[in-house]
Amino acid sequence: MALLFFSEDDDPVAWSAALRARLPDLDIRIWPVIGSPDEIEAALVWLPPPGLLASLPRLRAIFSLGAGVDAMLRDPTLPDLPLCRMVDPSLTATMAEYVLACVLWYHRQFDLYARQQAERRWKLYLPAPAVATRVGVMGLGVLGSATATALAAHGFSVRGWSRTQRDVAGVACFAGAAGLEAFLAGSDILVCLLPLTPDTEDLLDAALLGRLPEGARLIQVGRGRQLVEADLLAALDAGRLAHATLDVVREEPLPPAHPFWTHPRIRLTPHAASYCQPATGAASVAENIRRLRDGRPLLHVVDRRRGY
Ligand code: NAP
Ligand code: GLV
């Protein structure tokens, strides 16, 4: 079986080696040297150009190198084939680590101290116990539930919000439109770990941010199009929100003239929150390739109606 590999962010050599260690006979074609397109039966991709997958006439399955498949679903030519998202321990662990680091930074008032340093001010705020900080995690899927669990294990008061009711040990769970207001009202730090779908696009707007406690902080690690950027700037400038950490933005890379670059209450990272290591990610892809060969059901298939 021939597998197409396409990614501008992932290392094709490391992925090929990790896949061949598990499937020595796998024929891997690294874009753009793909040979005959009609020999390719599976594709392992991240942000493929629209139309690439449709140009493979014998394609049987698409494996995403990332957890979020929103960009692929926006391609009107995307073939109607099983589309599997990435579920991988390194992707999950690095996300939980990133969010924990950000929450600790806020909990220990480092955003405040950074502003004080810029003003040459020396003022102590006595540290509060972790339990006094309420963290709300939007999205209780693979990444959200692991992140909420890691935050709870550190002692924070953690709540989570999902589309359907979830049960995560140590986490107060809220669901749907009916649970949103109460969830937001108790989130001193809001973490967005939702997939981008028609329901979550522009969800983080003035109305939603206005339901957070005064002086709340935002950690956005979902997708840029979930956040109404002008509404965030207005909330920060009015002091309603104290600070935001943005790992994802509407246009990536962020345009040079964008106000986020220099805003004193915004910290940016370049879509770097979590990363799938080939060594572990290849195990999950190899398992799905074996299943495809044997005609068994694939794992982690995206529900296209839901959009994630
Ligand atoms: P997942 O397992 O599919 O979980 C998605 C969660 O979001 C589920 O709990 C789901 O609710 C909830 N949800 C979806 N639509 C909702 C809605 N309209 N209202 C309320 N809750 C809703 O996804 P995942 O693997 O955790 O990944 C989540 C997202 O993280 C990805 O889609 C991607 O956008 C982002 N991500 C970012 C990075 C980064 O580096 N910044 C890395 C990886 C992933 P149910 O439980 O009821 O289904
Ligand atoms: C990264 O953003 C992913 O979806 O895995």
PDB file of N, CA, C and O in Angstrom, residues 256-285:
ATOM      1  N   PRO A 256       2.207  41.299  10.337  1.00  0.00           N
ATOM      2  CA  PRO A 256       3.141  42.170  11.082  1.00  0.00           C
ATOM      3  C   PRO A 256       2.476  43.387  11.724  1.00  0.00           C
ATOM      4  O   PRO A 256       2.901  43.827  12.787  1.00  0.00           O
ATOM      5  N   ALA A 257       1.430  43.928  11.105  1.00  0.00           N
ATOM      6  CA  ALA A 257       0.830  45.166  11.640  1.00  0.00           C
ATOM      7  C   ALA A 257      -0.283  44.869  12.648  1.00  0.00           C
ATOM      8  O   ALA A 257      -0.933  45.796  13.136  1.00  0.00           O
ATOM      9  N   HIS A 258      -0.501  43.610  12.978  1.00  0.00           N
ATOM     10  CA  HIS A 258      -1.635  43.270  13.852  1.00  0.00           C
ATOM     11  C   HIS A 258      -1.410  43.821  15.270  1.00  0.00           C
ATOM     12  O   HIS A 258      -0.311  43.710  15.811  1.00  0.00           O
ATOM     13  N   PRO A 259      -2.466  44.406  15.895  1.00  0.00           N
ATOM     14  CA  PRO A 259      -2.293  44.998  17.236  1.00  0.00           C
ATOM     15  C   PRO A 259      -1.923  43.990  18.321  1.00  0.00           C
ATOM     16  O   PRO A 259      -1.384  44.376  19.368  1.00  0.00           O
ATOM     17  N   PHE A 260      -2.183  42.710  18.124  1.00  0.00           N
ATOM     18  CA  PHE A 260      -1.830  41.707  19.148  1.00  0.00           C
ATOM     19  C   PHE A 260      -0.326  41.690  19.444  1.00  0.00           C
ATOM     20  O   PHE A 260       0.083  41.394  20.562  1.00  0.00           O
ATOM     21  N   TRP A 261       0.503  41.976  18.417  1.00  0.00           N
ATOM     22  CA  TRP A 261       1.957  41.845  18.604  1.00  0.00           C
ATOM     23  C   TRP A 261       2.459  42.691  19.774  1.00  0.00           C
ATOM     24  O   TRP A 261       3.358  42.282  20.507  1.00  0.00           O
ATOM     25  N   THR A 262       1.896  43.892  19.923  1.00  0.00           N
ATOM     26  CA  THR A 262       2.466  44.844  20.896  1.00  0.00           C
ATOM     27  C   THR A 262       1.526  45.112  22.072  1.00  0.00           C
ATOM     28  O   THR A 262       1.837  45.942  22.913  1.00  0.00           O
ATOM     29  N   HIS A 263       0.406  44.411  22.133  1.00  0.00           N
ATOM     30  CA  HIS A 263      -0.539  44.701  23.204  1.00  0.00           C
ATOM     31  C   HIS A 263       0.043  44.277  24.554  1.00  0.00           C
ATOM     32  O   HIS A 263       0.510  43.143  24.708  1.00  0.00           O
ATOM     33  N   PRO A 264       0.032  45.186  25.555  1.00  0.00           N
ATOM     34  CA  PRO A 264       0.678  44.858  26.839  1.00  0.00           C
ATOM     35  C   PRO A 264      -0.031  43.749  27.614  1.00  0.00           C
ATOM     36  O   PRO A 264       0.542  43.195  28.549  1.00  0.00           O
ATOM     37  N   ARG A 265      -1.252  43.428  27.237  1.00  0.00           N
ATOM     38  CA  ARG A 265      -1.998  42.393  27.983  1.00  0.00           C
ATOM     39  C   ARG A 265      -2.226  41.137  27.155  1.00  0.00           C
ATOM     40  O   ARG A 265      -3.119  40.357  27.438  1.00  0.00           O
ATOM     41  N   ILE A 266      -1.425  40.983  26.119  1.00  0.00           N
ATOM     42  CA  ILE A 266      -1.541  39.769  25.293  1.00  0.00           C
ATOM     43  C   ILE A 266      -0.167  39.114  25.178  1.00  0.00           C
ATOM     44  O   ILE A 266       0.838  39.790  24.958  1.00  0.00           O
ATOM     45  N   ARG A 267      -0.183  37.804  25.360  1.00  0.00           N
ATOM     46  CA  ARG A 267       1.043  37.032  25.135  1.00  0.00           C
ATOM     47  C   ARG A 267       0.744  36.046  24.015  1.00  0.00           C
ATOM     48  O   ARG A 267      -0.302  35.385  24.014  1.00  0.00           O
ATOM     49  N   LEU A 268       1.666  35.967  23.046  1.00  0.00           N
ATOM     50  CA  LEU A 268       1.451  35.115  21.878  1.00  0.00           C
ATOM     51  C   LEU A 268       2.430  33.958  21.855  1.00  0.00           C
ATOM     52  O   LEU A 268       3.601  34.126  22.224  1.00  0.00           O
ATOM     53  N   THR A 269       1.954  32.799  21.396  1.00  0.00           N
ATOM     54  CA  THR A 269       2.870  31.729  20.990  1.00  0.00           C
ATOM     55  C   THR A 269       2.409  31.281  19.594  1.00  0.00           C
ATOM     56  O   THR A 269       1.226  31.386  19.270  1.00  0.00           O
ATOM     57  N   PRO A 270       3.348  30.805  18.757  1.00  0.00           N
ATOM     58  CA  PRO A 270       3.034  30.558  17.340  1.00  0.00           C
ATOM     59  C   PRO A 270       2.412  29.187  17.076  1.00  0.00           C
ATOM     60  O   PRO A 270       3.021  28.343  16.429  1.00  0.00           O
ATOM     61  N   HIS A 271       1.194  28.973  17.539  1.00  0.00           N
ATOM     62  CA  HIS A 271       0.498  27.686  17.362  1.00  0.00           C
ATOM     63  C   HIS A 271       1.433  26.547  17.791  1.00  0.00           C
ATOM     64  O   HIS A 271       1.691  25.602  17.035  1.00  0.00           O
ATOM     65  N   ALA A 272       1.916  26.709  19.007  1.00  0.00           N
ATOM     66  CA  ALA A 272       2.973  25.824  19.498  1.00  0.00           C
ATOM     67  C   ALA A 272       2.551  25.040  20.728  1.00  0.00           C
ATOM     68  O   ALA A 272       3.382  24.377  21.355  1.00  0.00           O
ATOM     69  N   ALA A 273       1.259  25.099  21.083  1.00  0.00           N
ATOM     70  CA  ALA A 273       0.842  24.525  22.369  1.00  0.00           C
ATOM     71  C   ALA A 273       1.128  23.040  22.451  1.00  0.00           C
ATOM     72  O   ALA A 273       1.630  22.544  23.456  1.00  0.00           O
ATOM     73  N   SER A 274       0.800  22.323  21.382  1.00  0.00           N
ATOM     74  CA  SER A 274       1.022  20.881  21.493  1.00  0.00           C
ATOM     75  C   SER A 274       1.540  20.329  20.182  1.00  0.00           C
ATOM     76  O   SER A 274       1.374  20.936  19.121  1.00  0.00           O
ATOM     77  N   TYR A 275       2.185  19.196  20.277  1.00  0.00           N
ATOM     78  CA  TYR A 275       2.910  18.651  19.145  1.00  0.00           C
ATOM     79  C   TYR A 275       2.878  17.128  19.210  1.00  0.00           C
ATOM     80  O   TYR A 275       3.042  16.540  20.283  1.00  0.00           O
ATOM     81  N   CYS A 276       2.655  16.510  18.062  1.00  0.00           N
ATOM     82  CA  CYS A 276       2.616  15.047  18.004  1.00  0.00           C
ATOM     83  C   CYS A 276       3.999  14.511  17.619  1.00  0.00           C
ATOM     84  O   CYS A 276       4.481  14.766  16.510  1.00  0.00           O
ATOM     85  N   GLN A 277       4.628  13.806  18.519  1.00  0.00           N
ATOM     86  CA  GLN A 277       5.948  13.209  18.237  1.00  0.00           C
ATOM     87  C   GLN A 277       5.762  12.044  17.270  1.00  0.00           C
ATOM     88  O   GLN A 277       4.910  11.177  17.520  1.00  0.00           O
ATOM     89  N   PRO A 278       6.573  11.954  16.201  1.00  0.00           N
ATOM     90  CA  PRO A 278       6.443  10.822  15.282  1.00  0.00           C
ATOM     91  C   PRO A 278       6.561   9.475  16.006  1.00  0.00           C
ATOM     92  O   PRO A 278       5.829   8.542  15.686  1.00  0.00           O
ATOM     93  N   ALA A 279       7.431   9.392  16.988  1.00  0.00           N
ATOM     94  CA  ALA A 279       7.677   8.108  17.654  1.00  0.00           C
ATOM     95  C   ALA A 279       6.397   7.523  18.242  1.00  0.00           C
ATOM     96  O   ALA A 279       6.180   6.307  18.191  1.00  0.00           O
ATOM     97  N   THR A 280       5.531   8.381  18.790  1.00  0.00           N
ATOM     98  CA  THR A 280       4.287   7.861  19.365  1.00  0.00           C
ATOM     99  C   THR A 280       3.122   7.976  18.376  1.00  0.00           C
ATOM    100  O   THR A 280       2.281   7.077  18.294  1.00  0.00           O
ATOM    101  N   GLY A 281       3.087   9.073  17.618  1.00  0.00           N
ATOM    102  CA  GLY A 281       1.987   9.271  16.662  1.00  0.00           C
ATOM    103  C   GLY A 281       1.952   8.174  15.610  1.00  0.00           C
ATOM    104  O   GLY A 281       0.878   7.770  15.148  1.00  0.00           O
ATOM    105  N   ALA A 282       3.139   7.665  15.238  1.00  0.00           N
ATOM    106  CA  ALA A 282       3.197   6.625  14.201  1.00  0.00           C
ATOM    107  C   ALA A 282       2.491   5.354  14.657  1.00  0.00           C
ATOM    108  O   ALA A 282       1.969   4.604  13.825  1.00  0.00           O
ATOM    109  N   ALA A 283       2.453   5.119  15.960  1.00  0.00           N
ATOM    110  CA  ALA A 283       1.788   3.902  16.446  1.00  0.00           C
ATOM    111  C   ALA A 283       0.306   3.968  16.109  1.00  0.00           C
ATOM    112  O   ALA A 283      -0.290   2.982  15.647  1.00  0.00           O
ATOM    113  N   SER A 284      -0.283   5.139  16.312  1.00  0.00           N
ATOM    114  CA  SER A 284      -1.721   5.267  16.052  1.00  0.00           C
ATOM    115  C   SER A 284      -2.009   5.225  14.548  1.00  0.00           C
ATOM    116  O   SER A 284      -2.969   4.592  14.103  1.00  0.00           O
ATOM    117  N   VAL A 285      -1.144   5.837  13.730  1.00  0.00           N
ATOM    118  CA  VAL A 285      -1.346   5.790  12.268  1.00  0.00           C
ATOM    119  C   VAL A 285      -1.141   4.354  11.761  1.00  0.00           C
ATOM    120  O   VAL A 285      -1.927   3.848  10.951  1.00  0.00           O
TER     121      VAL A 285
END
